[in-house]
Short mmCIF file of C-alpha atoms in Angstrom, two decimals:
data_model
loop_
_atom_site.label_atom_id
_atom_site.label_comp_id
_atom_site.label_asym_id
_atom_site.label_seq_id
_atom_site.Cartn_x
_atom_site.Cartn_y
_atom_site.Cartn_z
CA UNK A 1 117.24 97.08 92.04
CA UNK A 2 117.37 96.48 95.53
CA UNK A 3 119.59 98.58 98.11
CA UNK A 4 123.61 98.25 98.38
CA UNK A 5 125.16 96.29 101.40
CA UNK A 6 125.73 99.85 102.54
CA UNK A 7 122.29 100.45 103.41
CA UNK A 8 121.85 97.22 104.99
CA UNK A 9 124.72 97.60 107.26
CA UNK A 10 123.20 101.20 108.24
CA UNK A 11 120.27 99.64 109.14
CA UNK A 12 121.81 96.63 110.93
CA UNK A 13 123.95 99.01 112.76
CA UNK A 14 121.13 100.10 115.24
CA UNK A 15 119.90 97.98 117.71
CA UNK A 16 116.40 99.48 117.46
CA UNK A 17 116.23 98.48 113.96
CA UNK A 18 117.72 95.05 114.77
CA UNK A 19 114.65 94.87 117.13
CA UNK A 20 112.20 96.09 114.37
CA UNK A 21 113.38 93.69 111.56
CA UNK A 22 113.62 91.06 114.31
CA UNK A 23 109.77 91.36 115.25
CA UNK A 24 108.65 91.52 111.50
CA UNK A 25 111.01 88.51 110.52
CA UNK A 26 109.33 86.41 112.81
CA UNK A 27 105.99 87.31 111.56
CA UNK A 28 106.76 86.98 108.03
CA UNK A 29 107.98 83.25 109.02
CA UNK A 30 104.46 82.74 110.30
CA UNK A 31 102.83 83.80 107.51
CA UNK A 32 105.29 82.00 105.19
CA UNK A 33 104.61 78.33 107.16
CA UNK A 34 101.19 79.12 106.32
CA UNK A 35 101.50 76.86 103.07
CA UNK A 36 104.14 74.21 104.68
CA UNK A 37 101.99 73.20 108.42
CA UNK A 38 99.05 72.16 108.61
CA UNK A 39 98.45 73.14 112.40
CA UNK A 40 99.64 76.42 111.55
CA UNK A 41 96.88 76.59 108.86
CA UNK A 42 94.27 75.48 110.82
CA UNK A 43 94.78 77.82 113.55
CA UNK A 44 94.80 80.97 111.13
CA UNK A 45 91.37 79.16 110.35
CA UNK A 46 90.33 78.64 113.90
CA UNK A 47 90.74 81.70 114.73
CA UNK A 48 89.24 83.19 111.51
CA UNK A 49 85.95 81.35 112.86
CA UNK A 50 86.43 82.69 116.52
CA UNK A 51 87.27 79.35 118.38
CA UNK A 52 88.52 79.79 121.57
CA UNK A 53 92.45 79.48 121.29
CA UNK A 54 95.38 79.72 124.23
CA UNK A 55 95.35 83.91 124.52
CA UNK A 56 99.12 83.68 123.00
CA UNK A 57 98.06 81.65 120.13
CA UNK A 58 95.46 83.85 118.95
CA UNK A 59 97.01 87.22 119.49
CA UNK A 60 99.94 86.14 117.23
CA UNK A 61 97.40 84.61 114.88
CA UNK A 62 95.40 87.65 114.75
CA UNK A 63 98.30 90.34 114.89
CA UNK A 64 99.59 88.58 111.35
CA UNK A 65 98.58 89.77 108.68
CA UNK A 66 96.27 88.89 106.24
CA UNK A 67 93.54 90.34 103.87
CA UNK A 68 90.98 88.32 102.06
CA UNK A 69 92.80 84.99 102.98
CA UNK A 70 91.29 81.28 102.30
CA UNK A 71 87.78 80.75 100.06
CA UNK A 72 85.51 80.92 103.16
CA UNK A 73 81.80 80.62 103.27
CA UNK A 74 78.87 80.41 105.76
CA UNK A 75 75.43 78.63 106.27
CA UNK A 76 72.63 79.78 108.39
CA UNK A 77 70.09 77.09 108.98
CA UNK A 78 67.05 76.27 111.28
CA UNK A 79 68.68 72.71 111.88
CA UNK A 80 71.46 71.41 112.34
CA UNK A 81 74.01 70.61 109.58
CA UNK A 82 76.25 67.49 108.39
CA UNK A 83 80.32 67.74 107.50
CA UNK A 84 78.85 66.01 104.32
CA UNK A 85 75.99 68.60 103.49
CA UNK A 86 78.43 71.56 104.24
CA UNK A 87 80.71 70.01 101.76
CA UNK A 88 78.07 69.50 99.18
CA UNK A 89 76.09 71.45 97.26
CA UNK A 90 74.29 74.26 99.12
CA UNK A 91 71.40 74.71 96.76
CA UNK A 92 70.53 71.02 97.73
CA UNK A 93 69.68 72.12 101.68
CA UNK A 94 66.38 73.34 102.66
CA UNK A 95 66.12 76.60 104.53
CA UNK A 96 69.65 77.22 104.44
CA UNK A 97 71.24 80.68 103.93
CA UNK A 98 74.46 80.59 101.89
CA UNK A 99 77.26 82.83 101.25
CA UNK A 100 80.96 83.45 100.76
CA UNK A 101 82.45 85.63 103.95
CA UNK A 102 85.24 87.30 104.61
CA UNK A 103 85.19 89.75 107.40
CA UNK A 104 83.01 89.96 110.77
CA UNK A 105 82.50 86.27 111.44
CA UNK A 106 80.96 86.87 114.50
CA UNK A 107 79.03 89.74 113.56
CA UNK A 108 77.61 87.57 110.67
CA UNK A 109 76.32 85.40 113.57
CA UNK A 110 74.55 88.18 115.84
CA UNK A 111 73.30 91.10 113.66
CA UNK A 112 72.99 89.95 109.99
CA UNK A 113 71.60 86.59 111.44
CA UNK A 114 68.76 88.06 113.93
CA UNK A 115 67.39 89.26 110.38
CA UNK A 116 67.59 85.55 108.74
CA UNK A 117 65.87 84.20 112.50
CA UNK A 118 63.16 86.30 111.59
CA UNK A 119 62.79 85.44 108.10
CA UNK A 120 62.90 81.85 109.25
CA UNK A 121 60.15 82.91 112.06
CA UNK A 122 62.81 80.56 114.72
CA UNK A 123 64.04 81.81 117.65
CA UNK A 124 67.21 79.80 117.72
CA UNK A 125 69.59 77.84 114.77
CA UNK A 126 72.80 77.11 112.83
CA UNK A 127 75.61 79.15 111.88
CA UNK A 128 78.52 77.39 110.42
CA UNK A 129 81.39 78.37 108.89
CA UNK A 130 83.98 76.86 106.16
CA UNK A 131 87.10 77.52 105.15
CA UNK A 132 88.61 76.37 102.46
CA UNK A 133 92.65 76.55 101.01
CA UNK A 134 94.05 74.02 98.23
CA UNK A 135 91.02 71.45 98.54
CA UNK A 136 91.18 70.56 102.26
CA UNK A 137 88.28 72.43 104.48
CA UNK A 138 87.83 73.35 108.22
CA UNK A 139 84.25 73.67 109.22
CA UNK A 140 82.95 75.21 112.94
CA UNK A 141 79.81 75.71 113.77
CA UNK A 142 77.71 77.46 116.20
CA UNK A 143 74.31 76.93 117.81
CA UNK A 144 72.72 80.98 118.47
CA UNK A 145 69.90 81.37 121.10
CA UNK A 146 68.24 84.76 120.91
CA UNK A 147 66.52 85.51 124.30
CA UNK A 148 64.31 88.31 124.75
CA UNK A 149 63.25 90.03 127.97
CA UNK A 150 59.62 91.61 128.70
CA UNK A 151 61.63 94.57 129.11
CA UNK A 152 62.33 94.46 125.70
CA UNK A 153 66.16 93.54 125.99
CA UNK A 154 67.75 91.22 124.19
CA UNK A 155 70.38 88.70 124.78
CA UNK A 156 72.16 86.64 122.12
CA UNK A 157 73.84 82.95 123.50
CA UNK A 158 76.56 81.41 121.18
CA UNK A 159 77.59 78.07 122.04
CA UNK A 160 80.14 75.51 119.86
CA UNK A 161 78.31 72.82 118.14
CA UNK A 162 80.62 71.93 115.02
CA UNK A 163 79.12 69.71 112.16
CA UNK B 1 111.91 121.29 108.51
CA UNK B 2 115.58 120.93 107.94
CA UNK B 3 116.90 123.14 110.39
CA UNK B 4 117.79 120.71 113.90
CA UNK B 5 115.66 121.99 116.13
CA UNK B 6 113.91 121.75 119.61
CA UNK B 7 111.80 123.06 121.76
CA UNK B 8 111.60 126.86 121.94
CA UNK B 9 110.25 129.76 124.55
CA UNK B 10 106.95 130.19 123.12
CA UNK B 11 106.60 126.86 121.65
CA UNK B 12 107.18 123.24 123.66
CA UNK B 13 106.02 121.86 120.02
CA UNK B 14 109.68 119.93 119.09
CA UNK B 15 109.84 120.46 115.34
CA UNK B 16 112.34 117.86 114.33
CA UNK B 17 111.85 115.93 111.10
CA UNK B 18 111.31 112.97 112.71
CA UNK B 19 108.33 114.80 114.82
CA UNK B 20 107.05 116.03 111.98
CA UNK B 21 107.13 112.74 109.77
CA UNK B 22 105.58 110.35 113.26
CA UNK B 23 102.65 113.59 113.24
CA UNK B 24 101.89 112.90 109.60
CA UNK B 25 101.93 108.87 110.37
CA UNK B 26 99.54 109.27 113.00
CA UNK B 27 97.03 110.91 110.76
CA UNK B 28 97.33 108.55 108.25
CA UNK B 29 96.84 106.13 111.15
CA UNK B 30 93.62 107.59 112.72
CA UNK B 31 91.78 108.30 108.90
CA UNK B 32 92.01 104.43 109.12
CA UNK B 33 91.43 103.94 112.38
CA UNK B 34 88.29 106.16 112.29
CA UNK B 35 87.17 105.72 109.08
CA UNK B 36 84.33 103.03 110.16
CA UNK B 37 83.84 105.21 113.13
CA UNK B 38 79.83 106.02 112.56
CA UNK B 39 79.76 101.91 111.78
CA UNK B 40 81.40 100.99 115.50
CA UNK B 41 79.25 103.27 117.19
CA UNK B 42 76.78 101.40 116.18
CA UNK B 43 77.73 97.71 117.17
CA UNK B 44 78.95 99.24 120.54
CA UNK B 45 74.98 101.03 121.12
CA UNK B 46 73.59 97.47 119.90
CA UNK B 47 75.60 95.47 122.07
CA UNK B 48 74.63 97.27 124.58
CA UNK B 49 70.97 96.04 124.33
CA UNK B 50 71.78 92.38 122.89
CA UNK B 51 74.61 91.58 125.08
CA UNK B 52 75.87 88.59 123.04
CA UNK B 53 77.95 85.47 125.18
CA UNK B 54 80.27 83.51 123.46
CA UNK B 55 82.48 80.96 124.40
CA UNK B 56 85.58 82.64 122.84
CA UNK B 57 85.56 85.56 124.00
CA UNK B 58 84.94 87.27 128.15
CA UNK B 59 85.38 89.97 129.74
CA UNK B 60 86.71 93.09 128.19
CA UNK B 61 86.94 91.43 124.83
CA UNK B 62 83.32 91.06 124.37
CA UNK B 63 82.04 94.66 126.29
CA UNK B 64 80.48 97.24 124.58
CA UNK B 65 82.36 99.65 126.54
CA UNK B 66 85.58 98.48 125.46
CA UNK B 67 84.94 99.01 122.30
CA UNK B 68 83.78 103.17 123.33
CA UNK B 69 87.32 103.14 124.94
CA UNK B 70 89.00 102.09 121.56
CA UNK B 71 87.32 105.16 120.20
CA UNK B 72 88.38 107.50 122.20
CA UNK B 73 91.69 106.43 123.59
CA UNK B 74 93.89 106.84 120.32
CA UNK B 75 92.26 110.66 120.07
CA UNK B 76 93.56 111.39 123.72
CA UNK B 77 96.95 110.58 121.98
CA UNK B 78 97.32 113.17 119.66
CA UNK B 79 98.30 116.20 122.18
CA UNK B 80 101.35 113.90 123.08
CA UNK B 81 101.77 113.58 119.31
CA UNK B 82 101.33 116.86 118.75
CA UNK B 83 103.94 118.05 121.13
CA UNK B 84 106.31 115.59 119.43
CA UNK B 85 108.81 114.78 122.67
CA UNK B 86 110.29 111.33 122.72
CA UNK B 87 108.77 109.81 125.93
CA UNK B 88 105.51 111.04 125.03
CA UNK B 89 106.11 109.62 121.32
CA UNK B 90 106.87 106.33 123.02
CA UNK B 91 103.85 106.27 125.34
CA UNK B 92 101.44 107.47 122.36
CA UNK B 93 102.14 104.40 119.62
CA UNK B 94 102.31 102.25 122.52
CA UNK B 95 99.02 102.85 123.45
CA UNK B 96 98.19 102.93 119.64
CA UNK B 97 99.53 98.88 119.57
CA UNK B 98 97.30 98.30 122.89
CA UNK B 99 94.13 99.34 121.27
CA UNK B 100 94.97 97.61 117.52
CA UNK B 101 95.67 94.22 119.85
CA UNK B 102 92.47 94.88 121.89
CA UNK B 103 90.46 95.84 118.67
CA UNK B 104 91.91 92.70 117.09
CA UNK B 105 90.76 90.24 119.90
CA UNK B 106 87.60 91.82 120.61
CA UNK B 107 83.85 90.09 119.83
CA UNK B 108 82.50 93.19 117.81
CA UNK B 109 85.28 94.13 115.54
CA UNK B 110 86.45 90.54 115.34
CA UNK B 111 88.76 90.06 112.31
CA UNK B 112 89.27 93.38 110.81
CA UNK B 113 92.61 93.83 108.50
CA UNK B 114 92.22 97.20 110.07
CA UNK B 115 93.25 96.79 113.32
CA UNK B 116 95.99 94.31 111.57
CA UNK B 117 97.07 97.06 109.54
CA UNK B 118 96.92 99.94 112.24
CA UNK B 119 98.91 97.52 114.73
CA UNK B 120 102.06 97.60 112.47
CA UNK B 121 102.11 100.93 111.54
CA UNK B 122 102.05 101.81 115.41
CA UNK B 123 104.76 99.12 116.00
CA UNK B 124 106.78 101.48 113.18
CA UNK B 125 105.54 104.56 114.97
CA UNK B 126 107.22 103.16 117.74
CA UNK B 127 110.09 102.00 116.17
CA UNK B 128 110.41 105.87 114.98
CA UNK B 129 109.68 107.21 118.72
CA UNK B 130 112.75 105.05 119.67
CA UNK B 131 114.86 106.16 117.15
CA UNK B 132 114.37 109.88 117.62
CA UNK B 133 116.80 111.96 119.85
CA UNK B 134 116.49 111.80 123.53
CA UNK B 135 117.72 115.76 123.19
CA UNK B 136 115.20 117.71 120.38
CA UNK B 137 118.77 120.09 120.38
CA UNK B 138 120.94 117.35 119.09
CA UNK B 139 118.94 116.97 115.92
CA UNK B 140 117.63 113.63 114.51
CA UNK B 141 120.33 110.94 113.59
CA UNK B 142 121.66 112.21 109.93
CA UNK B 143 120.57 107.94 108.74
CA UNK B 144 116.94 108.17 110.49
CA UNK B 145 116.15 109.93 106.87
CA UNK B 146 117.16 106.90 105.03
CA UNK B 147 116.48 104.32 107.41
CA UNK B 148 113.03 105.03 108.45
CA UNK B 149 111.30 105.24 104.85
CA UNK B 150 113.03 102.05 104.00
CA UNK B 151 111.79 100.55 107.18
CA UNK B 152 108.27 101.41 106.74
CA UNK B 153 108.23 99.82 102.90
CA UNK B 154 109.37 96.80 105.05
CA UNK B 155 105.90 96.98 107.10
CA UNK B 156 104.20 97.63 104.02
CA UNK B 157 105.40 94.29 102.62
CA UNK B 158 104.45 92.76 105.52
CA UNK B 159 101.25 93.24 104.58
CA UNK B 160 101.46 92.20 101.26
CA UNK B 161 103.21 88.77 101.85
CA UNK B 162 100.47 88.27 104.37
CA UNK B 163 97.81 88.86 101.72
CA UNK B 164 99.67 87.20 99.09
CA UNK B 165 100.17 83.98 101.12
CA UNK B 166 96.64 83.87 102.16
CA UNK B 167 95.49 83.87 98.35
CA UNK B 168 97.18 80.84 97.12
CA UNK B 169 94.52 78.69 96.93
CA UNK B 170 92.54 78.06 93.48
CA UNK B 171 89.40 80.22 94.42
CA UNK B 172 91.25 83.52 93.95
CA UNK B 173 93.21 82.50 90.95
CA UNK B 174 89.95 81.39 89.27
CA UNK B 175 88.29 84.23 90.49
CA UNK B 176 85.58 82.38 92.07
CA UNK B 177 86.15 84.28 95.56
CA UNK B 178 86.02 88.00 94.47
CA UNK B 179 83.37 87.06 91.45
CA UNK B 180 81.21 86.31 94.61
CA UNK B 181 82.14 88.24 97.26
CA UNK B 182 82.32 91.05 95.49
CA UNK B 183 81.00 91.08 91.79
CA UNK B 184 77.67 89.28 92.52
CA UNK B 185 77.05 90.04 96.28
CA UNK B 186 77.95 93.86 96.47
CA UNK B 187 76.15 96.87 96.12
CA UNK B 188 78.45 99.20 95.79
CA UNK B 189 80.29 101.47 93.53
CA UNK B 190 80.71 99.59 90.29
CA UNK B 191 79.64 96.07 90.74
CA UNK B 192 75.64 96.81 90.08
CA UNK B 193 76.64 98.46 86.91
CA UNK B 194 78.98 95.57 85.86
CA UNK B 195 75.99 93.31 86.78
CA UNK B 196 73.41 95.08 84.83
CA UNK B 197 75.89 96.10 81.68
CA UNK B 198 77.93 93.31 81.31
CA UNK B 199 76.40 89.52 80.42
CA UNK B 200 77.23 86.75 83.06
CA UNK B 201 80.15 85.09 80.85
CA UNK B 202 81.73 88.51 80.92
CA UNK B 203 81.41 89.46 83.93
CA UNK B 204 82.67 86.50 85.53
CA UNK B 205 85.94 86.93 82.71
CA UNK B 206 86.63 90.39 84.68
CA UNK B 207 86.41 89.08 88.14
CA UNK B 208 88.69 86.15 87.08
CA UNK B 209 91.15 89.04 85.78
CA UNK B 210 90.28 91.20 88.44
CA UNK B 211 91.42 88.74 91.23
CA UNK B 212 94.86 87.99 89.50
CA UNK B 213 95.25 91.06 89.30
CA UNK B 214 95.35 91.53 92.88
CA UNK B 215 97.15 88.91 93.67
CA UNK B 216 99.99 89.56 91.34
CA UNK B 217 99.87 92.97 92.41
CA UNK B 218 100.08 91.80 96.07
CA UNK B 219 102.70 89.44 95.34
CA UNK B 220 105.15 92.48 93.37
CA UNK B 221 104.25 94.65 96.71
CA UNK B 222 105.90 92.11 99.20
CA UNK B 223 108.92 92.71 97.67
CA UNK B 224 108.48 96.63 97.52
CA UNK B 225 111.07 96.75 100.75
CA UNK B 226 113.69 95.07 98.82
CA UNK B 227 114.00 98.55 96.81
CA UNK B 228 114.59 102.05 97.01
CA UNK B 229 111.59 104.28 98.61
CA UNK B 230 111.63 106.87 96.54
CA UNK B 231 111.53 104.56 93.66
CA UNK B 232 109.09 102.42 94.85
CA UNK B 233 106.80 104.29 97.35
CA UNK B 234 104.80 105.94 94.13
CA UNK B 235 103.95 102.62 92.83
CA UNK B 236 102.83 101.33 95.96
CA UNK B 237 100.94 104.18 96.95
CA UNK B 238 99.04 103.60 93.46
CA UNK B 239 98.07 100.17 93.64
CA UNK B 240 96.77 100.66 97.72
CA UNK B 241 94.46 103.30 95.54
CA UNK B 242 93.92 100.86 93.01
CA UNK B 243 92.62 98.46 95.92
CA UNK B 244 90.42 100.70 97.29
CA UNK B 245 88.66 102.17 94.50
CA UNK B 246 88.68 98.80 92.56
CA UNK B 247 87.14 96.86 95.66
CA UNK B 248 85.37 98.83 97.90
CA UNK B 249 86.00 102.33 99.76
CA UNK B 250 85.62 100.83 102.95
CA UNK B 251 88.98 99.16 102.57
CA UNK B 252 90.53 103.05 103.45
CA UNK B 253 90.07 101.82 107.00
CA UNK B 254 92.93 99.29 106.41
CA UNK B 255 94.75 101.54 104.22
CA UNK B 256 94.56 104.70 105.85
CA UNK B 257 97.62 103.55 108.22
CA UNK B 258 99.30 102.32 105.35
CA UNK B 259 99.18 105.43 103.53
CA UNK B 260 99.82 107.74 106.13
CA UNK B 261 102.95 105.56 106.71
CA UNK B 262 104.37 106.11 103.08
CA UNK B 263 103.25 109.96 102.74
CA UNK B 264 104.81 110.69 105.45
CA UNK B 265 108.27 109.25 104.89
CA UNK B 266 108.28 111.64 102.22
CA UNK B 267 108.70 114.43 104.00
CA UNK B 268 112.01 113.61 104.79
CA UNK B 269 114.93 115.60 104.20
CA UNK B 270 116.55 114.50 100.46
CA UNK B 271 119.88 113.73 101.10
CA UNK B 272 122.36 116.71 100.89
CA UNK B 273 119.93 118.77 102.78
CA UNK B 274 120.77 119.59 106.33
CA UNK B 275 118.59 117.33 108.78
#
């Protein structure tokens, strides 16, 4: 079972480990209000989705930790998209990519998406992204430009356009 | 290993259990932090000729040289680890926190559980740097032995509850998420063999299973500091395997720190021997 009171107190006893504990308390109370606030929620989503957040806010949001958290899922499309199509069925959009993410959100808009831009033959479109925890949803999208140069450079423009 | 020790004539290498235990960390630490090495090389040359602009994120959190930086930067730390002297110690997971917090924030690795992962064990690193002696030749604290495993199980759990939090929403109990993400979508290891072997029904049984699995398992591991490391530490070492191997191998990048962080506490003095 767990340790004695002895081994607590050792570790209480040093002020570095005080410190330690202190730090990892605090994010562990993050994590844990997860499930109680909403805003807190929500910005673990926002940021999941790269929104720009107050520098503060996201580094603590992103230096918590988390693996595989919230059902989250992305749409590429030609055109733009509705709260209420993102929230419906998928299969019932034209031309729209569909898939559950997890990782690189903002890869998933500039690499793997130049290859759906061509498949589409468009220069430009729709990436949105939805997250999903106990039946309520947060949805951001993004409108992606792809520019390219007669030098042959490219240049990829992301600009917030949510459903 | 258990004799105290410091710094000698021919060698300015301090050989202090606590040296020796950060040194084995730190690998642990950069087999994570490297492991997608080839992969980051990659986004960093293509960024380089599709600069992308986004609103979120200027400056040097969306250049491609940055991210070169974060390659190299942690590998100019290892002669200060190697040399194992507190200041240097201090300065080297420092550093190692500065690049996970860059590497977290940054446009091309954006939202990585490695850099998560890699910035606690270098917070522990640091912890450990702190906690070593400021004089190799009075020998490491005769508690650092007991305290320092138990507080890297306590990192390790961090992790966990993060995970396990993150999960408690219906799509992972069901299933749904992993059947998706992983059993239909992925081309790796096992999943195209479960796809063509196993009929649909079945195979969406064993990523239901498969996903409570995991979260069970993540939810027993956020407890894991709340016992003994030598007790525990096998187990947890066993299901991170179990992750990797069951999901996908490119998960050692998060794990690597985590791993390095328990093997390492192992080489600890057991109590009665001379530290």
């Amino acid at each position: 079972m767990p340790f004695d009171r002895a081994h607590v107190r050792e570790l209480l006893a040093h002020r570095a480990d005080r410190v330690f504990l202190g730090v990892i308390a605090l994010f562990a109370l993050l994590v844990l209000s997860m499930p109680l606030s909403k805003s807190v929620r929500h910005h673990f989503m926002y940021a999941m989705h790269g929104r720009k957040l107050n520098p503060v806010v996201m580094a603590g949001v992103q230096a918590a930790p988390k693996m595989y958290n919230f059902a989250n899922h992305y749409w590429f499309s030609p055109t733009p998209l509705t709260v209420a199509q993102l929230s419906g069925d998928p299969a019932k959009i034209e031309r729209v990519e569909f898939g559950w993410m997890n990782h690189y959100p903002i890869w998933m808009m500039t690499h793997y998406w130049r290859v759906v831009l061509k498949d589409h033959g468009v220069e430009q479109g729709y990436f949105y992204m939805g997250s999903r925890w106990r039946g309520e949803a947060v949805f951001t999208g993004y409108h992606l430009r792809q520019d390219v140069f007669p030098n042959g450079d490219e240049r990829a423009t992301i600009t917030r356009v949510d459903p | 290993m258990s004799s105290p020790e410091q710094t000698s004539a021919p060698s300015m290498r301090v050989k202090l259990p606590s040296a020796t235990v950060f040194r084995l960390a730190t690998i642990g630490w950069m087999i994570g932090w490297y492991a997608k090495v080839d992969n980051n090389l990659l986004l960093a040359a293509k960024a380089k000729h599709m600069p992308v602009i986004h609103p979120a994120f200027e400056g040097i959190f969306a250049s491609h040289t940055t991210l070169l930086f974060l390659q190299a930067v942690p590998l100019a730390m290892l002669p200060l680890v190697w040399l194992g002297r507190r200041r240097l110690l201090i300065t080297a997971s420092s550093v190692l926190i500065l690049c996970s917090l860059v590497a977290l924030m940054h446009l091309l690795l954006f939202n990585d559980a490695t850099f998560v992962t890699s910035l606690w064990a270098a917070v522990w690193l640091l912890w450990l740097a702190v906690s070593s002696p400021k004089d190799p030749a009075q020998g490491d604290d005769p508690s650092l032995k007991r305290r320092a495993p138990q507080l890297a199980l306590v990192v390790v759990s961090l992790m966990f509850l993060g995970g396990f939090i993150g999960k408690m929403t219906p799509e992972f109990w069901s299933g749904e998420m992993f059947y998706h993400y992983f059993f239909l979508d992925r081309d790796i290891l096992h999943y195209p063999w479960l796809r063509q072997n196993l009929a649909p029904d079945t195979l969406r049984e064993v990523a239901t299973w498969f996903s409570r699995f995991v979260v069970l398992m993540e939810g027993g591991l956020m407890v894991a500091c709340l016992f003994p490391f030598r007790k525990i530490a096998p187990l947890a070492l066993l299901c991170m395997a179990g992750i990797v191997l069951g999901s996908t191998p490119w998960l050692l990048s998060v794990f690597g720190s985590m791993f390095g962080l328990v093997l390492a506490n192992y080489m600890w003095p057991k109590d009665g021997a001379a530290s």
